[in-house]
């Protein structure tokens, strides 16, 4: 075990950075800072393990987990980067995400098999993605932060925060007091610092308008068993082995199974119903009853939930969207989930958080060294987080419009799928750079265009396409064109842009095929040779095929090493009845 060196001063009360909240963001940042010599205090009002939402990853998020671990020397964070790594490291309670599936429903009618679409995630070694069982993942990360040297205080209520010219005084309900040079608000929606400074926008400026009811269920039937055989819908990856999105006019539902892998030991499924209240006004019913009445309207949904029972209380929200005026202020920074939220659609929350940590961590490490915590140093994070949320809001608000017609959805979701590719491969470029240059890597370019923005939103060619497609959705919303006209025009602008990768086939198809290892080579080649100039110049230049091959070899070695260790331990237990825990090298 690396010797921890991020704890407080000798008095145990003075720190460089105090982080309020030990969710996934607070603990990852805490682990990174402590590992890199920043005296770090992590304060949590509750205690782990505890329920948390935000379970579905996307490739950009998992690549960022990988990058953070490599860049800052905390490989435990990289262990969140694929399902198999999570299974080996955190445990068997998380689920596998082999795809994003979208199934369209009509009120009172059987589901039409061909009204479904899918974007598979990557196969090993870069995937598959994961359904994080957050209570276990967050508890694991808190342990990592503590092992790396952060001082952890759970069940600690901070009752006052006093920001002065040279630092911040924290006072707690139990009478304890701490001092820190800088405070990070990682308190999620409760956001203590945002509340203290009155940073919330009232009302929010976001376009998206939705509310949510969600819980964890037992007994949800795999959707593959609720619809006809695979030949009917024609999607390549089983719908229950990924994040399933049920779509309908004015809303959508997530179904995130944790029990969808042969090694799964968790029988639960996360389910959330998200509704635009302007289309589906609040009923005033208890959440369970509202949910049951809603699914009863859609035969395939009713079937999926006929034997399902919630195993914890429902969470029923008012409007989900909130936003704030600033991310960064004098001696503080809000983590993205303390700053704003749009909607769970497309699972962008964790990606925005990891991107912000990537930008914040090195600045805090430098600030600790030179004592300069000036606000300007952190302002690029303010701009980036705001832009990322603005992009997600544009994407999601149009998606709620597209939910009303399958053809329109099938066209619009391709715009998001392209963003996923450019966002993901942009992060892979930084990973390729680290794999090539190691500690000498220059990361500054990856905060800038075309890589900096979430989901390719800093790539001019992509944003030109996005804007044109969004205009078609707006034209449909304003009843200037029909849904099929808007869909046709979106396909036309995609084709015109030449951004749709040739190895994916036609953008009009409902899915681009699976992304197994043999399919990654042609995609990389397309980016290097056949894509428009802006793509060729920036992507698949640093992260190349040999890195994929090396990652594949590492993945096999890790799995074999893991299995071998278990078999050896079992054998030893048979013979000697003990193992040598104290020899663990990690
Ligand atoms: C309904 C919903 C669904 C979502 N689904 C997804 C998804 O599928 N994929 C995705 O990427 N993102 C999703 N998100 C976003 C995701 O949940 C967040 O991005 C992520 O959880 C943020 O992590 P965090 O650590 O910042 O905050 P949290 O996980 O909320 O943790 C905050 C922690 O701070 C503690 N805390 C609060 N106040 C204080 C205080 N005053 N002092 C000390 N501690 C405090 C809390 O107890 C908690 O432990 C979803 C969000 C919502 C609302």
XYZ file of C-alpha atoms and ligand atoms in Angstrom:
639
model
C 0.000 0.000 0.000
C 1.328 3.440 -0.906
C 2.018 5.440 2.199
C -0.838 7.920 2.643
C 0.316 11.507 2.811
C -2.749 13.631 2.255
C -4.043 13.939 5.821
C -4.357 17.077 7.904
C -1.698 19.013 9.727
C -0.468 17.676 13.053
C -3.395 19.300 14.855
C -5.817 17.247 12.682
C -7.838 20.393 12.097
C -6.054 22.260 9.337
C -6.389 21.172 5.718
C -5.636 22.413 2.252
C -8.993 21.297 0.862
C -12.256 20.413 2.610
C -14.734 18.463 0.487
C -18.361 18.497 1.631
C -20.051 15.288 0.513
C -18.655 11.818 -0.122
C -20.664 10.719 -3.134
C -18.827 9.421 -6.158
C -17.489 12.889 -6.984
C -16.332 13.889 -3.502
C -14.540 10.627 -2.811
C -12.822 10.422 -6.210
C -11.571 13.987 -5.876
C -10.559 13.320 -2.261
C -8.579 10.223 -3.230
C -6.767 12.081 -6.016
C -5.879 15.076 -3.875
C -4.724 13.025 -0.903
C -2.584 10.815 -3.136
C -0.933 13.919 -4.566
C 0.045 15.471 -1.265
C -2.936 17.758 -0.671
C -4.127 17.640 2.940
C -7.737 16.669 2.367
C -10.766 16.533 4.647
C -13.886 14.670 3.485
C -17.046 15.532 5.410
C -20.231 13.500 4.980
C -23.526 14.298 6.645
C -24.752 10.685 6.319
C -22.812 7.441 6.430
C -21.909 4.709 3.964
C -23.277 2.478 2.609
C -26.226 4.608 1.552
C -28.583 4.746 -1.435
C -27.551 6.996 -4.306
C -28.869 7.498 -7.812
C -26.773 7.950 -10.980
C -26.123 4.362 -11.956
C -25.722 4.153 -15.710
C -22.381 4.954 -17.326
C -21.574 5.942 -20.899
C -18.229 5.380 -22.666
C -17.118 8.964 -22.049
C -17.646 8.471 -18.302
C -15.831 5.152 -18.118
C -12.941 6.482 -20.209
C -12.705 9.411 -17.788
C -12.550 6.988 -14.837
C -9.664 5.292 -16.625
C -7.936 8.572 -17.403
C -8.304 9.983 -13.873
C -6.741 6.869 -12.389
C -3.819 6.977 -14.833
C -3.221 10.700 -14.732
C -3.307 11.109 -10.964
C -1.779 7.795 -9.926
C -4.893 6.286 -8.330
C -5.513 3.054 -10.283
C -8.432 2.204 -7.985
C -10.456 4.818 -9.907
C -9.594 3.194 -13.243
C -11.191 0.036 -11.870
C -14.593 1.627 -12.490
C -13.899 1.815 -16.220
C -15.496 -1.466 -17.338
C -18.069 -3.877 -15.993
C -15.463 -6.608 -15.541
C -13.135 -4.374 -13.591
C -15.953 -3.299 -11.280
C -16.925 -6.943 -10.779
C -13.357 -7.881 -9.868
C -12.710 -4.893 -7.627
C -15.928 -3.613 -6.091
C -18.042 -6.751 -6.314
C -20.845 -8.533 -8.096
C -23.676 -6.156 -7.176
C -23.299 -3.880 -10.202
C -24.824 -4.795 -13.574
C -23.472 -4.966 -17.094
C -24.404 -2.372 -19.714
C -23.864 -3.760 -23.183
C -26.174 -1.301 -24.888
C -28.489 1.667 -24.764
C -31.860 0.374 -25.983
C -34.850 2.563 -26.821
C -38.304 1.036 -27.127
C -41.201 3.165 -28.307
C -44.696 2.667 -26.855
C -48.156 3.826 -27.919
C -50.871 4.397 -25.354
C -53.133 1.333 -25.112
C -51.455 -0.551 -27.984
C -49.106 -3.541 -28.093
C -45.497 -2.539 -28.644
C -44.506 -2.679 -32.337
C -41.285 -4.671 -32.506
C -39.642 -2.530 -35.187
C -40.227 0.656 -33.185
C -37.053 0.158 -31.219
C -33.450 1.241 -31.611
C -30.121 0.542 -30.006
C -26.584 1.799 -29.581
C -24.346 -0.971 -28.247
C -21.525 -0.005 -25.877
C -17.992 -1.206 -26.483
C -16.970 -4.789 -25.845
C -13.746 -5.546 -23.934
C -11.153 -4.167 -23.491
C -12.720 -0.667 -23.500
C -16.109 -1.886 -22.308
C -18.653 -3.083 -21.580
C -20.156 -0.243 -19.628
C -21.604 -0.713 -16.195
C -24.696 -0.176 -14.062
C -23.060 1.048 -10.889
C -24.765 -0.135 -7.718
C -23.933 3.158 -6.161
C -24.168 2.264 -2.510
C -21.338 -0.247 -2.959
C -19.330 1.804 -5.432
C -19.514 4.929 -3.276
C -18.516 2.993 -0.135
C -15.587 1.480 -2.053
C -14.449 4.928 -3.173
C -14.658 6.358 0.326
C -12.356 3.533 1.430
C -9.982 4.380 -1.411
C -9.907 8.040 -0.388
C -9.179 7.092 3.228
C -6.469 4.632 2.161
C -4.890 7.352 0.039
C -4.699 9.577 3.092
C -7.841 11.719 3.153
C -9.271 12.340 6.614
C -12.901 11.168 6.647
C -15.649 12.429 8.957
C -19.010 10.689 8.448
C -22.263 11.646 10.188
C -20.906 15.135 10.480
C -23.167 18.125 9.982
C -21.384 21.288 9.008
C -23.375 24.038 10.687
C -21.371 27.029 9.522
C -18.895 27.930 6.811
C -16.996 31.152 7.284
C -15.138 32.273 4.155
C -12.256 34.674 4.890
C -9.394 36.155 2.897
C -6.950 33.411 3.878
C -9.198 30.377 4.225
C -12.461 28.880 5.375
C -13.570 27.956 8.913
C -15.934 24.984 9.196
C -17.927 24.405 12.362
C -19.845 21.191 12.968
C -22.848 20.295 15.101
C -20.769 18.013 17.344
C -18.592 20.982 18.314
C -15.642 20.085 16.096
C -14.093 22.783 13.906
C -11.750 22.691 10.909
C -9.891 25.124 8.752
C -9.191 24.725 5.035
C -7.653 26.853 2.311
C -10.351 25.813 -0.162
C -13.800 24.189 -0.067
C -15.350 21.891 -2.670
C -19.114 21.500 -2.536
C -19.719 17.865 -3.482
C -23.045 17.769 -1.650
C -25.101 16.949 -4.754
C -28.514 18.549 -4.974
C -28.305 19.664 -1.321
C -25.272 21.787 -2.223
C -24.400 23.501 1.080
C -22.142 26.141 -0.488
C -24.584 26.941 -3.297
C -27.258 27.443 -0.648
C -25.025 29.539 1.586
C -24.297 31.985 -1.227
C -27.802 31.877 -2.734
C -26.465 30.650 -6.079
C -29.583 28.865 -7.305
C -31.339 30.374 -10.329
C -35.017 30.899 -9.513
C -36.564 29.749 -11.740
C -34.037 27.736 -13.670
C -33.256 28.894 -17.189
C -33.287 25.353 -18.565
C -35.549 24.358 -21.451
C -36.015 20.776 -20.307
C -39.042 20.279 -18.083
C -39.463 16.967 -16.270
C -40.180 15.360 -12.941
C -39.246 11.862 -11.841
C -40.393 9.024 -9.607
C -37.893 6.250 -9.000
C -36.928 3.350 -6.777
C -35.268 -0.079 -6.805
C -37.428 -3.091 -7.686
C -37.233 -6.811 -7.226
C -38.869 -9.099 -9.792
C -38.722 -6.960 -12.945
C -39.067 -9.321 -15.916
C -36.204 -9.034 -18.444
C -37.759 -7.124 -21.329
C -36.531 -9.709 -23.836
C -39.124 -12.038 -22.282
C -41.913 -9.443 -22.646
C -41.638 -8.911 -26.385
C -41.394 -11.272 -29.332
C -38.216 -13.046 -30.453
C -35.122 -11.121 -31.452
C -35.847 -11.648 -35.162
C -38.868 -9.374 -34.687
C -37.090 -6.302 -33.339
C -33.765 -7.127 -34.994
C -31.575 -5.472 -32.359
C -28.215 -7.192 -31.916
C -27.728 -6.939 -28.136
C -30.228 -8.335 -25.574
C -32.392 -5.518 -24.250
C -32.053 -6.658 -20.645
C -28.251 -6.520 -20.833
C -28.140 -2.770 -21.082
C -29.897 0.402 -20.014
C -33.414 0.134 -21.363
C -35.267 3.334 -22.172
C -39.021 3.035 -22.632
C -40.173 6.034 -24.655
C -43.666 7.466 -24.969
C -45.300 10.778 -25.698
C -44.158 13.266 -23.050
C -41.748 11.056 -21.163
C -39.538 8.033 -20.737
C -38.619 5.369 -18.216
C -35.220 3.915 -17.338
C -34.809 0.241 -16.484
C -31.314 -0.470 -15.154
C -30.833 -4.100 -14.100
C -28.093 -5.106 -11.676
C -28.850 -8.814 -12.141
C -27.990 -9.197 -15.817
C -24.646 -10.998 -15.814
C -23.848 -14.645 -14.972
C -21.834 -13.477 -11.962
C -24.509 -11.048 -10.673
C -25.522 -11.528 -7.064
C -27.783 -8.494 -6.833
C -31.404 -9.222 -7.817
C -32.487 -5.594 -8.010
C -33.370 -3.302 -10.896
C -33.388 0.480 -10.808
C -36.490 2.001 -12.382
C -37.440 5.629 -12.902
C -40.362 7.251 -14.666
C -39.653 10.718 -16.067
C -42.546 12.847 -17.232
C -42.969 16.272 -18.720
C -45.593 17.731 -16.345
C -46.955 19.911 -19.151
C -47.993 16.684 -20.916
C -48.562 14.505 -17.846
C -49.642 16.816 -15.017
C -48.946 15.589 -11.471
C -51.750 13.298 -10.323
C -51.403 13.828 -6.590
C -51.399 10.033 -6.218
C -48.806 8.205 -4.121
C -45.818 7.379 -6.358
C -46.470 3.630 -6.355
C -50.046 4.091 -7.520
C -49.112 6.662 -10.116
C -46.476 4.291 -11.477
C -48.852 1.304 -11.598
C -51.555 3.291 -13.352
C -49.052 4.593 -15.860
C -47.549 1.249 -16.836
C -51.033 -0.285 -17.097
C -51.599 1.928 -20.158
C -48.802 0.243 -22.115
C -49.247 -3.548 -22.482
C -45.562 -4.458 -22.818
C -44.677 -2.315 -19.809
C -47.497 -3.807 -17.766
C -46.073 -7.233 -18.513
C -42.557 -6.255 -17.493
C -43.766 -5.054 -14.095
C -46.527 -7.566 -13.311
C -44.344 -9.422 -10.769
C -42.219 -6.475 -9.703
C -42.168 -5.020 -6.185
C -40.300 -1.974 -4.938
C -37.872 -2.851 -2.169
C -37.329 0.667 -0.868
C -39.322 3.858 -0.600
C -40.073 5.810 -3.774
C -38.377 9.096 -4.489
C -40.798 11.525 -6.071
C -39.317 14.791 -7.297
C -40.703 18.148 -8.280
C -39.154 19.614 -11.387
C -35.794 17.842 -11.800
C -34.001 20.746 -13.433
C -32.061 23.171 -11.301
C -29.192 25.488 -12.104
C -26.933 27.993 -10.399
C -25.232 31.223 -11.299
C -21.651 30.137 -10.708
C -19.527 27.036 -10.368
C -16.458 28.775 -8.977
C -16.200 31.538 -6.394
C -13.640 32.851 -3.936
C -12.107 29.751 -2.351
C -14.812 27.381 -3.484
C -15.872 25.230 -6.392
C -19.167 23.389 -6.809
C -19.060 19.878 -8.191
C -21.393 19.697 -11.200
C -24.231 17.941 -9.365
C -24.185 20.702 -6.760
C -24.327 23.261 -9.555
C -27.084 21.941 -11.849
C -28.971 18.975 -13.206
C -30.942 18.423 -16.409
C -32.443 14.933 -16.666
C -31.141 11.360 -16.441
C -31.672 10.790 -20.185
C -28.350 9.860 -21.847
C -26.617 9.441 -18.471
C -24.452 12.525 -18.753
C -24.258 13.449 -15.041
C -21.278 11.317 -14.092
C -19.393 12.317 -17.237
C -19.764 16.012 -16.438
C -18.632 15.341 -12.861
C -15.548 13.352 -13.899
C -14.606 15.975 -16.485
C -14.809 18.682 -13.820
C -12.687 16.639 -11.404
C -10.089 16.234 -14.144
C -9.911 20.016 -14.498
C -10.095 20.822 -10.785
C -7.667 18.283 -9.323
C -4.444 19.501 -10.947
C -5.347 23.113 -10.230
C -5.782 22.314 -6.532
C -2.544 20.324 -6.475
C -0.741 23.335 -7.978
C -2.541 25.742 -5.637
C -1.416 23.748 -2.629
C 2.182 24.025 -3.871
C 2.251 27.751 -4.603
C -0.417 28.898 -2.132
C -2.362 30.639 -4.891
C -6.061 29.796 -4.632
C -7.149 32.815 -6.636
C -10.526 32.499 -8.317
C -9.106 33.118 -11.819
C -7.103 29.936 -11.628
C -10.329 27.926 -11.412
C -12.507 29.911 -13.806
C -12.004 27.574 -16.800
C -13.985 25.004 -14.804
C -16.824 27.480 -14.392
C -17.041 28.008 -18.139
C -16.718 24.327 -18.989
C -19.358 23.033 -16.569
C -21.845 25.688 -17.680
C -21.292 24.838 -21.329
C -21.667 21.135 -20.696
C -25.008 21.551 -18.939
C -26.218 23.945 -21.628
C -25.408 21.325 -24.256
C -27.178 18.539 -22.370
C -30.211 20.777 -21.915
C -30.390 21.414 -25.669
C -30.039 17.709 -26.378
C -32.539 16.467 -23.815
C -35.217 19.111 -24.361
C -35.330 18.174 -28.081
C -35.455 14.509 -27.143
C -38.677 15.045 -25.195
C -40.123 16.508 -28.406
C -38.863 13.548 -30.442
C -40.452 11.054 -28.012
C -43.792 11.675 -29.691
C -42.870 9.927 -32.957
C -40.653 6.903 -33.491
C -39.285 7.937 -36.911
C -38.338 11.318 -35.536
C -36.689 9.690 -32.538
C -34.795 7.277 -34.786
C -33.317 10.248 -36.628
C -32.641 12.499 -33.609
C -30.982 9.873 -31.429
C -28.338 9.457 -34.150
C -27.194 12.983 -33.329
C -26.638 11.928 -29.722
C -24.962 8.683 -30.877
C -22.438 10.699 -32.882
C -21.748 12.922 -29.874
C -21.101 9.776 -27.862
C -18.487 8.670 -30.368
C -16.673 11.997 -30.499
C -16.873 12.545 -26.736
C -15.561 9.053 -26.071
C -12.789 9.061 -28.645
C -11.709 12.527 -27.505
C -11.084 11.111 -24.034
C -9.322 8.113 -25.569
C -6.932 10.536 -27.263
C -5.834 11.759 -23.825
C -5.477 8.148 -22.679
C -3.376 7.389 -25.778
C -1.175 10.352 -24.899
C -0.592 9.000 -21.372
C 0.119 5.524 -22.704
C 2.749 7.026 -25.005
C 4.312 9.755 -22.871
C 3.552 8.621 -19.308
C 4.293 11.237 -16.665
C 5.467 13.692 -19.346
C 1.997 13.982 -20.883
C 0.709 17.484 -21.609
C -2.968 17.579 -20.707
C -3.735 21.220 -21.474
C -4.907 20.540 -25.061
C -7.584 18.195 -23.764
C -9.328 20.993 -21.901
C -9.747 22.841 -25.196
C -11.580 22.368 -28.501
C -12.209 19.964 -30.064
C -11.810 17.689 -27.019
C -12.936 19.749 -24.035
C -16.714 19.653 -24.376
C -18.917 16.806 -23.231
C -20.224 14.624 -26.059
C -18.182 16.299 -28.775
C -19.805 19.663 -28.046
C -16.527 21.523 -28.766
C -16.101 19.916 -32.181
C -17.189 22.535 -34.740
C -18.173 20.037 -37.461
C -20.340 18.109 -35.032
C -21.963 21.199 -33.550
C -22.822 22.488 -37.013
C -24.674 19.225 -37.589
C -26.245 19.361 -34.124
C -27.570 22.881 -34.720
C -29.131 21.939 -38.054
C -30.772 18.824 -36.631
C -32.022 20.724 -33.561
C -33.584 23.303 -35.880
C -35.572 20.497 -37.531
C -36.870 19.320 -34.149
C -37.858 22.902 -33.356
C -39.642 23.184 -36.703
C -41.617 20.059 -35.824
C -42.406 21.369 -32.323
C -43.720 24.569 -33.885
C -45.806 22.500 -36.322
C -44.001 23.930 -39.340
C -43.106 20.442 -40.596
C -44.435 16.949 -39.960
C -42.501 14.386 -37.922
C -41.558 12.400 -41.017
C -40.399 15.543 -42.834
C -38.231 16.521 -39.856
C -36.832 12.979 -39.619
C -36.035 12.940 -43.336
C -34.235 16.283 -43.116
C -32.206 15.156 -40.098
C -31.068 12.062 -41.989
C -30.211 14.262 -44.960
C -28.030 16.612 -42.891
C -26.299 13.651 -41.232
C -25.462 12.214 -44.641
C -24.348 15.574 -45.941
C -22.044 16.079 -42.946
C -20.165 12.812 -43.670
C -19.757 12.448 -39.896
C -21.634 9.158 -39.697
C -18.882 6.501 -39.660
C -19.014 4.370 -42.807
C -18.408 1.113 -40.827
C -21.728 1.779 -39.041
C -23.738 1.389 -42.249
C -26.664 3.697 -42.948
C -27.710 6.267 -40.323
C -31.288 5.330 -41.182
C -30.865 1.854 -39.685
C -32.146 1.452 -36.134
C -28.753 0.332 -34.816
C -25.126 0.424 -36.009
C -24.245 -3.186 -35.056
C -22.206 -4.326 -32.054
C -18.807 -2.901 -31.137
C -16.775 -6.017 -30.603
C -12.999 -5.884 -30.982
C -12.986 -6.685 -34.748
C -15.320 -3.696 -35.312
C -13.078 -1.200 -33.509
C -10.273 -1.446 -36.092
C -12.457 -0.283 -39.026
C -13.822 2.586 -36.911
C -10.307 3.765 -36.053
C -9.317 3.447 -39.713
C -12.349 5.450 -40.805
C -11.356 8.225 -38.399
C -7.780 8.187 -39.645
C -8.442 7.969 -43.393
C -11.991 8.597 -44.562
C -13.640 10.975 -42.097
C -13.876 14.733 -42.798
C -10.593 16.610 -42.372
C -11.411 18.016 -38.901
C -11.918 14.495 -37.579
C -8.841 13.092 -39.297
C -6.716 15.883 -37.816
C -7.813 15.354 -34.226
C -9.064 11.836 -33.573
C -7.473 8.376 -33.576
C -4.040 9.976 -33.785
C -2.737 9.293 -30.289
C -5.010 6.431 -29.311
C -4.341 3.845 -31.996
C -4.795 0.163 -32.662
C -1.698 -0.937 -30.743
C -3.166 0.636 -27.585
C -6.341 -1.376 -28.063
C -4.277 -4.534 -28.455
C -2.289 -3.736 -25.318
C -5.467 -3.034 -23.354
C -6.924 -6.333 -24.563
C -3.820 -8.208 -23.399
C -3.965 -6.424 -20.017
C -7.638 -7.312 -19.670
C -6.969 -11.008 -20.239
C -4.032 -10.911 -17.847
C -6.126 -9.220 -15.137
C -8.980 -11.696 -15.464
C -6.624 -14.672 -15.442
C -4.646 -13.236 -12.528
C -7.863 -12.645 -10.594
C -9.201 -16.136 -11.251
C -5.788 -17.668 -10.554
C -5.516 -15.871 -7.222
C -8.921 -17.153 -6.123
C -8.083 -20.722 -7.126
C -4.736 -20.536 -5.322
C -6.373 -19.143 -2.196
C -8.997 -21.882 -2.263
C -6.306 -24.538 -2.631
C -4.318 -23.030 0.213
C -7.418 -22.901 2.382
C -7.895 -26.623 1.794
C -4.363 -27.399 2.882
C -3.229 -24.753 5.357
C -6.417 -22.894 6.317
C -4.930 -19.431 5.925
C -3.665 -17.020 3.308
C -1.150 -14.219 3.464
C -3.390 -11.147 3.495
C -0.613 -9.036 4.894
C 1.467 -9.618 1.748
C -1.007 -7.797 -0.509
C 0.978 -5.539 -2.761
C -1.859 -3.124 -3.591
C -33.001 10.807 -11.003
C -31.560 10.887 -11.402
C -31.003 9.892 -12.192
C -29.674 9.984 -12.593
N -29.145 9.018 -13.396
C -27.878 9.142 -13.849
C -27.303 8.154 -14.680
O -27.918 7.141 -15.006
N -26.020 8.342 -15.105
C -25.297 9.445 -14.762
O -24.166 9.591 -15.222
N -25.807 10.369 -13.924
C -27.065 10.246 -13.459
N -27.566 11.165 -12.602
C -26.667 12.200 -12.098
C -25.828 11.600 -10.960
O -26.687 11.173 -9.948
C -24.868 12.619 -10.408
O -24.078 13.131 -11.452
C -23.930 12.002 -9.388
O -24.604 11.222 -8.451
C -23.204 13.105 -8.694
O -22.415 12.574 -7.668
P -22.012 13.485 -6.453
O -21.001 12.734 -5.679
O -21.661 14.845 -6.947
O -23.361 13.686 -5.618
P -24.196 12.639 -4.766
O -24.026 11.280 -5.262
O -25.569 13.201 -4.695
O -23.543 12.699 -3.317
C -23.658 13.830 -2.497
C -23.215 13.458 -1.091
O -23.096 14.646 -0.333
C -23.657 14.441 0.943
N -24.040 15.762 1.466
C -25.061 16.548 1.071
N -25.068 17.698 1.778
C -24.018 17.635 2.625
C -23.496 18.511 3.624
N -24.070 19.685 3.891
N -22.406 18.124 4.313
C -21.835 16.922 4.076
N -22.290 16.047 3.161
C -23.360 16.406 2.431
C -24.809 13.501 0.690
O -25.183 12.811 1.874
C -24.204 12.574 -0.360
O -23.522 11.492 0.228
C -28.886 11.082 -12.171
C -29.438 12.056 -11.346
C -30.759 11.967 -10.968
C -31.323 13.048 -10.101
